[in-house]
C-alpha angles and dihedrals in degrees: 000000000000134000119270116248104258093159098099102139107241086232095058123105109234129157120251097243084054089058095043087049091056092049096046080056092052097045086050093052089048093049082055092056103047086052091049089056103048087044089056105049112096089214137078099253117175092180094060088040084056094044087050091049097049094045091050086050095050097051102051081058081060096049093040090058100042096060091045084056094048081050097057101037093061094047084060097262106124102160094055086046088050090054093047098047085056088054092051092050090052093054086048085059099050083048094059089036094051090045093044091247133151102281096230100145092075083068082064080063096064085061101050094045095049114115103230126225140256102253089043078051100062094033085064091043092056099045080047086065097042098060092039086058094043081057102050090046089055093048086044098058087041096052112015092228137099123233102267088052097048087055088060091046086065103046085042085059093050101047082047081060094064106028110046100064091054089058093073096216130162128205092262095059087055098053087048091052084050091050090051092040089057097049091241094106111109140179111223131163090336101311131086112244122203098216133201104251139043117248097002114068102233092169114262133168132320116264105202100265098217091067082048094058092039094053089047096053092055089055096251094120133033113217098210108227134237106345102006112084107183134115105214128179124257117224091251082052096050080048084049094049098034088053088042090063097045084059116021087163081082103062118084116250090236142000103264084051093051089040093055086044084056092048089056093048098058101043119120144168116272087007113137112236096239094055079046096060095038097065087044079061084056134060133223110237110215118281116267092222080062105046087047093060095032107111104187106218106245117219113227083248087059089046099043089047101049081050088060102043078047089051091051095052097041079060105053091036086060094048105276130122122325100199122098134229118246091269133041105196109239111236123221113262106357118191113258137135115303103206135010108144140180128184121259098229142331092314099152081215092048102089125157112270137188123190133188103231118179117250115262115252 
């Protein structure tokens, strides 16, 4: 058993949870003291049993508080650790009081009360920042985003939340949505053919042309017209299939499950059953109020990549070169038609549509 260090010079600059450690120490070594005392004794003594117990209270108080203001110092909050580490050093009192010690924690107080100075101020402030941009860097290469974009990530998560389930989508439809998104979703001979390859139809495998039709009328897919064979994504499809990503809890394993979610959805009271069933056979494009609102996070590849493509046009529009390089980036949620659509065949139901769709944000 040895005496706890009490020589910390009142000048020097010391953390708080440093200084609550030290008179948790203290109030320990006095709670020994105080059992020692009453374990040696020959006699029955009730006052040294009750001056054991109060000192050992006291001192698990110490310690209690020590460990609460190492807690909060290292989360960043240093006012609350310098209060709790006053609180420790108060208990650590009571301790030496209770066990008849030297009261040298009081001298701790002295540390926690002194007003620092500028320079210790903005030392603090600096190492403040520091740790703050080691953070965000570490959130940066985690998550590819920067902070304002990770706060839209989680409202879009939660807006997917809400969103997604009400769109009745199977997996199909999805991978439909993926096919169009990458440019490989084609109209042949009445049918819609996932090619290959993206841009160029190289033949490929059937998507059920029904999802596809469904998806069109919406307003999710756009069916080019005469020449143009390609089934391209609409900006409120490339919202639908970003959201459906972000919660893919909320797409139906299959189409007849989606189709009998769709059934429940659009019963109501007083509703036939065949204009029921007719609007299963539909489904709801995402509300304008919405699209107009909805702001898409954008990853720092995204960003760095929409600055060079900037960059580039700044640069032909003043007189450089006008070639471009192999590969243009694709933005997010470019601007482009929402709907024009054409039916795949000679489906009766398959009539030509246009719908006005709001711009995406």
């Amino acid at each position: 058993m040895s005496t706890a260090n009490t020589s910390i010079p009142p000048d020097l600059v010391v953390s708080a949870a440093h200084i609550a450690g030290q008179a948790a120490k203290q109030a320990v070594f006095a709670a020994d003291t105080a059992m020692h005392a009453a374990a040696r004794s020959t006699a029955a003594s009730s006052r040294l049993d009750s001056v054991m117990f109060a000192a050992h209270k006291a001192a698990t108080e110490a310690e209690h508080f020590a460990r609460l203001a190492a807690e909060e110092e290292q989360a960043g909050n240093q006012a609350t650790s310098r209060n709790l580490a006053a609180r420790a050093i108060g208990y650590a009192v009571s301790a030496q009081q209770a066990a008849g010690v030297p009261c040298t924690a009081q001298k701790l107080a002295v540390l926690v009360e002194r007003r620092r100075t500028e320079a210790e101020l903005q030392e603090a402030a600096r190492a403040e920042q520091e740790r703050a941009a080691a953070y965000e860097a570490e959130l940066r290469a985690s998550t590819g985003m920067d902070a304002e974009n990770r706060l839209l990530l989680e409202i879009a998560k939660y807006e997917a939340r809400d969103e997604v389930p009400g769109l009745g989508w199977g997996r199909g439809m999805v991978r439909a949505m993926e096919f169009a998104l990458a440019g490989r979703l084609y109209r042949r001979d009445g049918f819609a053919w996932a090619s290959g390859s993206a841009g160029l139809f190289t033949g490929g495998r059937r998507v059920a042309r029904e999802r596809v039709l469904m998806l069109a009328r919406a307003g999710f897919l756009a069916v080019g017209r005469g020449s143009d064979r390609s089934i391209t994504i609409t900006a409120m499809g490339e919202v639908a299939l970003y959201l459906a990503r972000l919660h893919p809890e909320g797409i139906h394993a299959d189409d007849r499950t989606a189709h009998s979610a769709r059934l429940l959805a659009n019963r109501r009271r007083g509703r036939r059953s065949d204009d029921v069933k007719a609007a299963a056979m539909t489904l709801p494009p995402l509300d304008r109020y919405f699209l107009r609102s909805f702001k898409r996070p954008v990853t720092l590849a995204e960003q760095a990549a929409r600055a060079a493509l900037e960059a580039e046009q700044t640069w032909e529009s003043e007189g450089g070169a006008l070639t471009r390089g192999p590969c243009t980036p694709r933005l997010p949620l470019r601007v482009r038609p929402l709907q024009l659509s054409l039916p795949l065949g000679n489906h009766p139901s398959a009539a030509p549509a246009m719908s006005a769709s709001p711009r995406a944000p």
